[in-house]
Amino acid sequence: MERRVAIVTGGLRGLGRAMALGLAREGHDVVAVGHIDADVAEIEAEAAGANFPGHILPRVADIRQPAECDHVVAIARERFGGLDILVNNAGLTFTTIDPARFRRNEPQKFWQVSDDIVRAVIETNYIAADQMARRVAPRMVEEGWGRIVNVTTKLDTMNRAHTSPYGASKAALEMATEVWAKEAEGTGLTINIVNPGAGANTPGMAEEMRRMSREGRAPRLVEPEEMVPPLLYVVSREADTVNGWRFDANLWDTSLPPTEAARRAGRPAGFEMHPQPD
C-alpha cells in the first residue's frame, strides 16, 4: 500500500483510535484529532510501543470551530507534506445526550433534550464533518486522488424513537455522503462510509449496555479493531472506483480477499424514502 497522509477525527479513543493505529500500522502518517487532553498520552504510548512504520501525531482541537479545522489541515500538510485521507469519525453519542438512559423509568423524548446538547451533537456529528470535508476536497480533486470516509450509524438508530438528535445528525451525514460522492464522481476523490454495523464497544457506549453485552444479556458489540479492514480497503488503490458506498464492519469477512469482502458487506450510501402506496 502506498504511503499516505491521513486525518482521523475522534482519533484519540474508541473507533477513531483503532482506525488511526490501523492506518499507521500499514505505513500511513496520521494526525489523530480528539478533544480530551488525557487521551494524547495513551495513544502516544501505544504507537511508540508498537513501533509502526507510519507516524501518529495526536492533536487536541475543537473541530466544530472553522479555524480549528483550518489548523488541523495545515498541521497535516506542514508536518507530513500532504493530505490524502480524511476519516470523519468524531461524534457525540447517548453518553452525552442522555447519560441516565438506562436508569430512567421512561425513555427520553426529543423535547426533553436541551438546546445546548442538540447544538453540540449536530455541530460535532455533522457540521464538523462537513467543514473538514470542504477544506480537504478541493486539493484532493486537484491532485486527482483522495479519500473521504464518513462514519454514520445503523438505519434503525437514525429513525428509531428516542434517538434524537443523534440519529438525525448521522442521517444528515449519511445523505451528505451520497450527495458528495455524486459530485466527486470521476475526479479521483472517493467518498464512502465505514460503520460498525451495530453497537460498538467504545467509551461512547453506555457502560450498562457494555456490561449487558459482556454478560450475554445484550447483542455482541463490535470491537473498534473491526473497523480497520474495511477502512484499509476503501483507502487503497484497489478501491479507486468504489465511490458512494457503505461498508459495515460486522459484515466484513476478513477470511476473504478485500474486494470480495467488500462486495458482500457493501451497499450504496444513503437511503430511499418510503415508497408511496399504490
PDB file of C-alpha atoms in Angstrom:
ATOM      1  CA  MET A   1       0.000   0.000   0.000  1.00  0.00           C
ATOM      2  CA  GLU A   2       1.309   3.447  -0.919  1.00  0.00           C
ATOM      3  CA  ARG A   3       2.241   5.681   1.991  1.00  0.00           C
ATOM      4  CA  ARG A   4      -0.450   8.313   2.521  1.00  0.00           C
ATOM      5  CA  VAL A   5      -1.236  11.126   4.957  1.00  0.00           C
ATOM      6  CA  ALA A   6      -4.492  10.914   6.911  1.00  0.00           C
ATOM      7  CA  ILE A   7      -6.545  12.886   9.393  1.00  0.00           C
ATOM      8  CA  VAL A   8      -8.778  10.876  11.714  1.00  0.00           C
ATOM      9  CA  THR A   9     -11.230  12.958  13.724  1.00  0.00           C
ATOM     10  CA  GLY A  10     -12.297  11.483  17.020  1.00  0.00           C
ATOM     11  CA  GLY A  11      -8.991   9.710  16.607  1.00  0.00           C
ATOM     12  CA  LEU A  12      -7.766   9.621  20.199  1.00  0.00           C
ATOM     13  CA  ARG A  13     -10.167   6.991  21.551  1.00  0.00           C
ATOM     14  CA  GLY A  14     -12.643   4.289  20.584  1.00  0.00           C
ATOM     15  CA  LEU A  15     -13.248   3.625  16.894  1.00  0.00           C
ATOM     16  CA  GLY A  16     -11.072   6.551  15.856  1.00  0.00           C
ATOM     17  CA  ARG A  17      -8.039   5.412  17.787  1.00  0.00           C
ATOM     18  CA  ALA A  18      -8.316   1.910  16.318  1.00  0.00           C
ATOM     19  CA  MET A  19      -8.522   3.345  12.804  1.00  0.00           C
ATOM     20  CA  ALA A  20      -5.638   5.777  13.394  1.00  0.00           C
ATOM     21  CA  LEU A  21      -3.437   2.974  14.703  1.00  0.00           C
ATOM     22  CA  GLY A  22      -4.538   0.693  11.872  1.00  0.00           C
ATOM     23  CA  LEU A  23      -3.512   3.260   9.278  1.00  0.00           C
ATOM     24  CA  ALA A  24      -0.142   3.823  10.978  1.00  0.00           C
ATOM     25  CA  ARG A  25       0.410   0.072  11.157  1.00  0.00           C
ATOM     26  CA  GLU A  26       0.099  -0.006   7.353  1.00  0.00           C
ATOM     27  CA  GLY A  27       2.689   2.757   6.997  1.00  0.00           C
ATOM     28  CA  HIS A  28       0.472   5.829   6.708  1.00  0.00           C
ATOM     29  CA  ASP A  29       1.156   9.055   8.617  1.00  0.00           C
ATOM     30  CA  VAL A  30      -1.824  10.098  10.719  1.00  0.00           C
ATOM     31  CA  VAL A  31      -2.963  13.223  12.517  1.00  0.00           C
ATOM     32  CA  ALA A  32      -5.300  11.859  15.202  1.00  0.00           C
ATOM     33  CA  VAL A  33      -7.606  14.602  16.431  1.00  0.00           C
ATOM     34  CA  GLY A  34      -9.628  14.477  19.646  1.00  0.00           C
ATOM     35  CA  HIS A  35     -10.969  16.755  22.334  1.00  0.00           C
ATOM     36  CA  ILE A  36      -9.691  15.175  25.581  1.00  0.00           C
ATOM     37  CA  ASP A  37      -6.140  16.046  26.637  1.00  0.00           C
ATOM     38  CA  ALA A  38      -5.681  12.889  28.694  1.00  0.00           C
ATOM     39  CA  ASP A  39      -6.134  10.710  25.601  1.00  0.00           C
ATOM     40  CA  VAL A  40      -2.977  12.067  23.958  1.00  0.00           C
ATOM     41  CA  ALA A  41      -0.520  10.241  26.225  1.00  0.00           C
ATOM     42  CA  GLU A  42      -2.380   6.947  25.800  1.00  0.00           C
ATOM     43  CA  ILE A  43      -2.248   6.872  22.006  1.00  0.00           C
ATOM     44  CA  GLU A  44       1.359   8.121  22.020  1.00  0.00           C
ATOM     45  CA  ALA A  45       2.369   5.270  24.327  1.00  0.00           C
ATOM     46  CA  GLU A  46       0.503   2.679  22.256  1.00  0.00           C
ATOM     47  CA  ALA A  47       2.023   3.873  18.989  1.00  0.00           C
ATOM     48  CA  ALA A  48       5.533   4.075  20.430  1.00  0.00           C
ATOM     49  CA  GLY A  49       5.302   0.583  21.884  1.00  0.00           C
ATOM     50  CA  ALA A  50       4.117  -0.873  18.585  1.00  0.00           C
ATOM     51  CA  ASN A  51       6.887   0.758  16.511  1.00  0.00           C
ATOM     52  CA  PHE A  52       4.658   1.190  13.440  1.00  0.00           C
ATOM     53  CA  PRO A  53       6.184   2.200  10.089  1.00  0.00           C
ATOM     54  CA  GLY A  54       3.736   5.118   9.950  1.00  0.00           C
ATOM     55  CA  HIS A  55       3.665   8.033  12.370  1.00  0.00           C
ATOM     56  CA  ILE A  56       0.832   9.238  14.589  1.00  0.00           C
ATOM     57  CA  LEU A  57       0.612  12.893  15.553  1.00  0.00           C
ATOM     58  CA  PRO A  58      -2.063  13.402  18.243  1.00  0.00           C
ATOM     59  CA  ARG A  59      -3.767  16.766  18.451  1.00  0.00           C
ATOM     60  CA  VAL A  60      -6.493  18.227  20.659  1.00  0.00           C
ATOM     61  CA  ALA A  61      -8.827  20.520  18.721  1.00  0.00           C
ATOM     62  CA  ASP A  62     -12.454  21.617  18.687  1.00  0.00           C
ATOM     63  CA  ILE A  63     -13.280  20.975  15.040  1.00  0.00           C
ATOM     64  CA  ARG A  64     -16.717  22.486  15.494  1.00  0.00           C
ATOM     65  CA  GLN A  65     -14.805  25.756  15.070  1.00  0.00           C
ATOM     66  CA  PRO A  66     -13.836  26.563  11.452  1.00  0.00           C
ATOM     67  CA  ALA A  67     -10.464  27.998  12.460  1.00  0.00           C
ATOM     68  CA  GLU A  68      -9.604  24.776  14.285  1.00  0.00           C
ATOM     69  CA  CYS A  69     -10.403  22.795  11.121  1.00  0.00           C
ATOM     70  CA  ASP A  70      -8.048  25.057   9.175  1.00  0.00           C
ATOM     71  CA  HIS A  71      -5.353  24.478  11.779  1.00  0.00           C
ATOM     72  CA  VAL A  72      -5.661  20.677  11.719  1.00  0.00           C
ATOM     73  CA  VAL A  73      -5.462  20.560   7.916  1.00  0.00           C
ATOM     74  CA  ALA A  74      -2.438  22.871   7.960  1.00  0.00           C
ATOM     75  CA  ILE A  75      -0.679  20.684  10.546  1.00  0.00           C
ATOM     76  CA  ALA A  76      -1.109  17.574   8.386  1.00  0.00           C
ATOM     77  CA  ARG A  77       0.301  19.282   5.319  1.00  0.00           C
ATOM     78  CA  GLU A  78       3.154  21.007   7.121  1.00  0.00           C
ATOM     79  CA  ARG A  79       4.223  18.026   9.205  1.00  0.00           C
ATOM     80  CA  PHE A  80       3.788  15.254   6.636  1.00  0.00           C
ATOM     81  CA  GLY A  81       3.888  17.082   3.318  1.00  0.00           C
ATOM     82  CA  GLY A  82       0.366  16.461   2.089  1.00  0.00           C
ATOM     83  CA  LEU A  83      -3.088  15.165   2.887  1.00  0.00           C
ATOM     84  CA  ASP A  84      -4.728  12.227   1.131  1.00  0.00           C
ATOM     85  CA  ILE A  85      -7.285  10.729   3.546  1.00  0.00           C
ATOM     86  CA  LEU A  86      -9.904  12.213   5.849  1.00  0.00           C
ATOM     87  CA  VAL A  87     -11.816   9.973   8.253  1.00  0.00           C
ATOM     88  CA  ASN A  88     -14.786  11.856   9.713  1.00  0.00           C
ATOM     89  CA  ASN A  89     -15.305   9.829  12.870  1.00  0.00           C
ATOM     90  CA  ALA A  90     -15.789  12.454  15.603  1.00  0.00           C
ATOM     91  CA  GLY A  91     -19.154  12.131  17.279  1.00  0.00           C
ATOM     92  CA  LEU A  92     -21.137  12.725  20.439  1.00  0.00           C
ATOM     93  CA  THR A  93     -23.351   9.793  21.444  1.00  0.00           C
ATOM     94  CA  PHE A  94     -26.004   8.953  24.002  1.00  0.00           C
ATOM     95  CA  THR A  95     -23.492   9.123  26.838  1.00  0.00           C
ATOM     96  CA  THR A  96     -23.612  12.878  26.191  1.00  0.00           C
ATOM     97  CA  ILE A  97     -27.247  13.185  25.131  1.00  0.00           C
ATOM     98  CA  ASP A  98     -28.768  11.084  27.914  1.00  0.00           C
ATOM     99  CA  PRO A  99     -26.251   9.770  30.473  1.00  0.00           C
ATOM    100  CA  ALA A 100     -29.088   8.326  32.570  1.00  0.00           C
ATOM    101  CA  ARG A 101     -30.575   6.440  29.593  1.00  0.00           C
ATOM    102  CA  PHE A 102     -30.535   3.067  31.342  1.00  0.00           C
ATOM    103  CA  ARG A 103     -31.556   4.447  34.704  1.00  0.00           C
ATOM    104  CA  ARG A 104     -34.733   6.169  33.551  1.00  0.00           C
ATOM    105  CA  ASN A 105     -38.196   4.735  34.119  1.00  0.00           C
ATOM    106  CA  GLU A 106     -39.191   6.074  30.679  1.00  0.00           C
ATOM    107  CA  PRO A 107     -37.033   6.863  27.632  1.00  0.00           C
ATOM    108  CA  GLN A 108     -36.142  10.481  26.999  1.00  0.00           C
ATOM    109  CA  LYS A 109     -38.301  12.315  24.448  1.00  0.00           C
ATOM    110  CA  PHE A 110     -36.877  14.727  21.884  1.00  0.00           C
ATOM    111  CA  TRP A 111     -38.469  17.719  23.621  1.00  0.00           C
ATOM    112  CA  GLN A 112     -36.587  16.864  26.824  1.00  0.00           C
ATOM    113  CA  VAL A 113     -33.158  17.406  25.220  1.00  0.00           C
ATOM    114  CA  SER A 114     -31.642  20.811  25.942  1.00  0.00           C
ATOM    115  CA  ASP A 115     -30.720  23.372  23.305  1.00  0.00           C
ATOM    116  CA  ASP A 116     -27.037  23.117  24.227  1.00  0.00           C
ATOM    117  CA  ILE A 117     -26.969  19.330  23.756  1.00  0.00           C
ATOM    118  CA  VAL A 118     -28.793  19.456  20.424  1.00  0.00           C
ATOM    119  CA  ARG A 119     -26.421  22.122  19.138  1.00  0.00           C
ATOM    120  CA  ALA A 120     -23.310  20.285  20.336  1.00  0.00           C
ATOM    121  CA  VAL A 121     -24.387  16.990  18.748  1.00  0.00           C
ATOM    122  CA  ILE A 122     -25.317  18.476  15.381  1.00  0.00           C
ATOM    123  CA  GLU A 123     -22.153  20.577  15.279  1.00  0.00           C
ATOM    124  CA  THR A 124     -19.918  17.622  16.189  1.00  0.00           C
ATOM    125  CA  ASN A 125     -21.592  14.828  14.232  1.00  0.00           C
ATOM    126  CA  TYR A 126     -22.462  16.691  11.046  1.00  0.00           C
ATOM    127  CA  ILE A 127     -21.162  20.257  10.801  1.00  0.00           C
ATOM    128  CA  ALA A 128     -17.593  19.353  11.816  1.00  0.00           C
ATOM    129  CA  ALA A 129     -17.509  16.594   9.188  1.00  0.00           C
ATOM    130  CA  ASP A 130     -18.876  18.990   6.574  1.00  0.00           C
ATOM    131  CA  GLN A 131     -16.309  21.643   7.496  1.00  0.00           C
ATOM    132  CA  MET A 132     -13.425  19.201   7.320  1.00  0.00           C
ATOM    133  CA  ALA A 133     -14.575  17.691   4.027  1.00  0.00           C
ATOM    134  CA  ARG A 134     -14.924  21.081   2.338  1.00  0.00           C
ATOM    135  CA  ARG A 135     -11.396  22.005   3.374  1.00  0.00           C
ATOM    136  CA  VAL A 136      -9.711  18.876   2.030  1.00  0.00           C
ATOM    137  CA  ALA A 137     -11.769  18.049  -1.069  1.00  0.00           C
ATOM    138  CA  PRO A 138     -10.514  20.800  -3.424  1.00  0.00           C
ATOM    139  CA  ARG A 139      -6.856  19.775  -3.150  1.00  0.00           C
ATOM    140  CA  MET A 140      -7.738  16.077  -3.482  1.00  0.00           C
ATOM    141  CA  VAL A 141      -9.701  16.803  -6.663  1.00  0.00           C
ATOM    142  CA  GLU A 142      -6.856  18.943  -7.974  1.00  0.00           C
ATOM    143  CA  GLU A 143      -4.361  16.142  -7.335  1.00  0.00           C
ATOM    144  CA  GLY A 144      -6.659  13.507  -8.823  1.00  0.00           C
ATOM    145  CA  TRP A 145      -6.705  11.223  -5.783  1.00  0.00           C
ATOM    146  CA  GLY A 146      -8.162  11.317  -2.298  1.00  0.00           C
ATOM    147  CA  ARG A 147     -10.389   9.609   0.201  1.00  0.00           C
ATOM    148  CA  ILE A 148     -13.108  10.926   2.498  1.00  0.00           C
ATOM    149  CA  VAL A 149     -14.507   8.255   4.807  1.00  0.00           C
ATOM    150  CA  ASN A 150     -17.516   9.078   6.974  1.00  0.00           C
ATOM    151  CA  VAL A 151     -18.752   7.155  10.000  1.00  0.00           C
ATOM    152  CA  THR A 152     -22.537   7.227  10.365  1.00  0.00           C
ATOM    153  CA  THR A 153     -24.689   4.584  12.107  1.00  0.00           C
ATOM    154  CA  LYS A 154     -27.364   1.939  11.576  1.00  0.00           C
ATOM    155  CA  LEU A 155     -30.584   2.972   9.852  1.00  0.00           C
ATOM    156  CA  ASP A 156     -32.677   1.820  12.819  1.00  0.00           C
ATOM    157  CA  THR A 157     -30.632   4.104  15.047  1.00  0.00           C
ATOM    158  CA  MET A 158     -31.356   7.006  12.728  1.00  0.00           C
ATOM    159  CA  ASN A 159     -35.117   6.556  12.696  1.00  0.00           C
ATOM    160  CA  ARG A 160     -35.910   4.749  15.938  1.00  0.00           C
ATOM    161  CA  ALA A 161     -37.817   6.566  18.670  1.00  0.00           C
ATOM    162  CA  HIS A 162     -35.733   8.135  21.459  1.00  0.00           C
ATOM    163  CA  THR A 163     -32.595   8.592  19.342  1.00  0.00           C
ATOM    164  CA  SER A 164     -32.813  12.345  18.773  1.00  0.00           C
ATOM    165  CA  PRO A 165     -30.654  14.249  17.986  1.00  0.00           C
ATOM    166  CA  TYR A 166     -28.004  11.545  17.461  1.00  0.00           C
ATOM    167  CA  GLY A 167     -29.954   9.666  14.800  1.00  0.00           C
ATOM    168  CA  ALA A 168     -30.842  12.836  12.924  1.00  0.00           C
ATOM    169  CA  SER A 169     -27.230  14.044  12.922  1.00  0.00           C
ATOM    170  CA  LYS A 170     -25.994  10.748  11.493  1.00  0.00           C
ATOM    171  CA  ALA A 171     -28.809  10.652   8.933  1.00  0.00           C
ATOM    172  CA  ALA A 172     -27.607  14.045   7.715  1.00  0.00           C
ATOM    173  CA  LEU A 173     -24.065  12.725   7.277  1.00  0.00           C
ATOM    174  CA  GLU A 174     -25.358   9.568   5.593  1.00  0.00           C
ATOM    175  CA  MET A 175     -27.281  11.549   2.982  1.00  0.00           C
ATOM    176  CA  ALA A 176     -24.423  14.028   2.604  1.00  0.00           C
ATOM    177  CA  THR A 177     -22.139  11.110   1.740  1.00  0.00           C
ATOM    178  CA  GLU A 178     -24.426  10.107  -1.120  1.00  0.00           C
ATOM    179  CA  VAL A 179     -24.569  13.696  -2.419  1.00  0.00           C
ATOM    180  CA  TRP A 180     -20.833  14.376  -2.054  1.00  0.00           C
ATOM    181  CA  ALA A 181     -19.963  11.110  -3.804  1.00  0.00           C
ATOM    182  CA  LYS A 182     -22.119  12.037  -6.789  1.00  0.00           C
ATOM    183  CA  GLU A 183     -20.382  15.406  -7.061  1.00  0.00           C
ATOM    184  CA  ALA A 184     -16.915  13.839  -6.761  1.00  0.00           C
ATOM    185  CA  GLU A 185     -17.569  11.084  -9.302  1.00  0.00           C
ATOM    186  CA  GLY A 186     -14.740  10.811 -11.820  1.00  0.00           C
ATOM    187  CA  THR A 187     -12.371  13.190 -10.031  1.00  0.00           C
ATOM    188  CA  GLY A 188     -10.184  10.609  -8.278  1.00  0.00           C
ATOM    189  CA  LEU A 189     -11.670  11.586  -4.915  1.00  0.00           C
ATOM    190  CA  THR A 190     -13.946   8.913  -3.476  1.00  0.00           C
ATOM    191  CA  ILE A 191     -16.353   9.368  -0.593  1.00  0.00           C
ATOM    192  CA  ASN A 192     -17.609   6.325   1.298  1.00  0.00           C
ATOM    193  CA  ILE A 193     -18.875   5.180   4.690  1.00  0.00           C
ATOM    194  CA  VAL A 194     -17.323   2.691   7.105  1.00  0.00           C
ATOM    195  CA  ASN A 195     -19.553   1.823  10.056  1.00  0.00           C
ATOM    196  CA  PRO A 196     -19.501  -0.671  12.903  1.00  0.00           C
ATOM    197  CA  GLY A 197     -22.867  -2.003  11.694  1.00  0.00           C
ATOM    198  CA  ALA A 198     -24.054  -2.468  15.269  1.00  0.00           C
ATOM    199  CA  GLY A 199     -23.381  -1.021  18.693  1.00  0.00           C
ATOM    200  CA  ALA A 200     -19.662  -0.620  19.353  1.00  0.00           C
ATOM    201  CA  ASN A 201     -17.618  -1.417  22.443  1.00  0.00           C
ATOM    202  CA  THR A 202     -16.266   2.093  22.993  1.00  0.00           C
ATOM    203  CA  PRO A 203     -16.481   4.803  25.663  1.00  0.00           C
ATOM    204  CA  GLY A 204     -19.329   6.250  23.602  1.00  0.00           C
ATOM    205  CA  MET A 205     -21.475   3.259  24.552  1.00  0.00           C
ATOM    206  CA  ALA A 206     -23.202   3.319  27.931  1.00  0.00           C
ATOM    207  CA  GLU A 207     -21.421   1.169  30.487  1.00  0.00           C
ATOM    208  CA  GLU A 208     -24.718  -0.538  31.308  1.00  0.00           C
ATOM    209  CA  MET A 209     -25.000  -1.788  27.727  1.00  0.00           C
ATOM    210  CA  ARG A 210     -21.344  -2.820  27.615  1.00  0.00           C
ATOM    211  CA  ARG A 211     -21.845  -4.821  30.785  1.00  0.00           C
ATOM    212  CA  MET A 212     -25.024  -6.487  29.482  1.00  0.00           C
ATOM    213  CA  SER A 213     -23.189  -7.427  26.292  1.00  0.00           C
ATOM    214  CA  ARG A 214     -20.303  -8.969  28.235  1.00  0.00           C
ATOM    215  CA  GLU A 215     -22.788 -10.967  30.283  1.00  0.00           C
ATOM    216  CA  GLY A 216     -24.702 -12.185  27.231  1.00  0.00           C
ATOM    217  CA  ARG A 217     -27.852 -10.211  28.072  1.00  0.00           C
ATOM    218  CA  ALA A 218     -27.472  -7.957  25.015  1.00  0.00           C
ATOM    219  CA  PRO A 219     -26.116  -8.479  21.484  1.00  0.00           C
ATOM    220  CA  ARG A 220     -22.374  -8.594  20.868  1.00  0.00           C
ATOM    221  CA  LEU A 221     -20.805  -5.179  20.484  1.00  0.00           C
ATOM    222  CA  VAL A 222     -18.450  -4.515  17.594  1.00  0.00           C
ATOM    223  CA  GLU A 223     -14.835  -4.127  18.683  1.00  0.00           C
ATOM    224  CA  PRO A 224     -13.051  -0.983  17.403  1.00  0.00           C
ATOM    225  CA  GLU A 225     -10.362  -3.037  15.640  1.00  0.00           C
ATOM    226  CA  GLU A 226     -13.052  -4.491  13.360  1.00  0.00           C
ATOM    227  CA  MET A 227     -13.277  -1.110  11.626  1.00  0.00           C
ATOM    228  CA  VAL A 228      -9.729  -1.389  10.295  1.00  0.00           C
ATOM    229  CA  PRO A 229     -10.079  -3.977   7.461  1.00  0.00           C
ATOM    230  CA  PRO A 230     -12.902  -2.165   5.624  1.00  0.00           C
ATOM    231  CA  LEU A 231     -11.169   1.178   6.191  1.00  0.00           C
ATOM    232  CA  LEU A 232      -7.889  -0.070   4.716  1.00  0.00           C
ATOM    233  CA  TYR A 233      -9.801  -1.344   1.705  1.00  0.00           C
ATOM    234  CA  VAL A 234     -11.605   1.915   0.908  1.00  0.00           C
ATOM    235  CA  VAL A 235      -8.398   3.979   1.225  1.00  0.00           C
ATOM    236  CA  SER A 236      -6.426   1.619  -1.035  1.00  0.00           C
ATOM    237  CA  ARG A 237      -5.811   1.897  -4.776  1.00  0.00           C
ATOM    238  CA  GLU A 238      -7.804  -1.309  -5.066  1.00  0.00           C
ATOM    239  CA  ALA A 239     -10.897   0.788  -4.287  1.00  0.00           C
ATOM    240  CA  ASP A 240     -10.186   3.570  -6.806  1.00  0.00           C
ATOM    241  CA  THR A 241     -13.582   3.040  -8.443  1.00  0.00           C
ATOM    242  CA  VAL A 242     -15.540   2.496  -5.219  1.00  0.00           C
ATOM    243  CA  ASN A 243     -17.468   5.689  -4.542  1.00  0.00           C
ATOM    244  CA  GLY A 244     -20.690   6.349  -2.660  1.00  0.00           C
ATOM    245  CA  TRP A 245     -20.763   3.031  -0.817  1.00  0.00           C
ATOM    246  CA  ARG A 246     -21.314   1.989   2.770  1.00  0.00           C
ATOM    247  CA  PHE A 247     -19.450  -0.870   4.464  1.00  0.00           C
ATOM    248  CA  ASP A 248     -20.445  -2.303   7.847  1.00  0.00           C
ATOM    249  CA  ALA A 249     -17.572  -3.802   9.822  1.00  0.00           C
ATOM    250  CA  ASN A 250     -19.692  -6.510  11.440  1.00  0.00           C
ATOM    251  CA  LEU A 251     -20.442  -7.918   7.969  1.00  0.00           C
ATOM    252  CA  TRP A 252     -16.820  -7.813   6.767  1.00  0.00           C
ATOM    253  CA  ASP A 253     -15.313 -11.286   6.344  1.00  0.00           C
ATOM    254  CA  THR A 254     -11.554 -10.986   6.854  1.00  0.00           C
ATOM    255  CA  SER A 255     -11.017 -14.521   5.502  1.00  0.00           C
ATOM    256  CA  LEU A 256     -11.962 -13.290   2.023  1.00  0.00           C
ATOM    257  CA  PRO A 257      -9.963 -11.132  -0.380  1.00  0.00           C
ATOM    258  CA  PRO A 258     -10.862  -7.480   0.338  1.00  0.00           C
ATOM    259  CA  THR A 259     -12.729  -6.966  -2.931  1.00  0.00           C
ATOM    260  CA  GLU A 260     -14.938  -9.978  -2.232  1.00  0.00           C
ATOM    261  CA  ALA A 261     -15.452  -8.970   1.406  1.00  0.00           C
ATOM    262  CA  ALA A 262     -16.464  -5.512   0.144  1.00  0.00           C
ATOM    263  CA  ARG A 263     -18.889  -6.966  -2.386  1.00  0.00           C
ATOM    264  CA  ARG A 264     -20.646  -8.944   0.329  1.00  0.00           C
ATOM    265  CA  ALA A 265     -20.610  -6.247   3.027  1.00  0.00           C
ATOM    266  CA  GLY A 266     -21.303  -3.162   0.925  1.00  0.00           C
ATOM    267  CA  ARG A 267     -24.396  -1.333  -0.201  1.00  0.00           C
ATOM    268  CA  PRO A 268     -24.931   2.163  -1.620  1.00  0.00           C
ATOM    269  CA  ALA A 269     -24.664   5.005   0.887  1.00  0.00           C
ATOM    270  CA  GLY A 270     -27.798   6.950   1.703  1.00  0.00           C
ATOM    271  CA  PHE A 271     -31.317   5.582   1.847  1.00  0.00           C
ATOM    272  CA  GLU A 272     -34.508   5.654  -0.149  1.00  0.00           C
ATOM    273  CA  MET A 273     -37.597   7.374   1.136  1.00  0.00           C
ATOM    274  CA  HIS A 274     -40.632   5.269   1.988  1.00  0.00           C
ATOM    275  CA  PRO A 275     -42.383   4.386  -1.281  1.00  0.00           C
ATOM    276  CA  GLN A 276     -45.755   5.953  -1.984  1.00  0.00           C
ATOM    277  CA  PRO A 277     -48.572   3.414  -1.555  1.00  0.00           C
ATOM    278  CA  ASP A 278     -50.224   2.197  -4.761  1.00  0.00           C
TER     279      ASP A 278
END
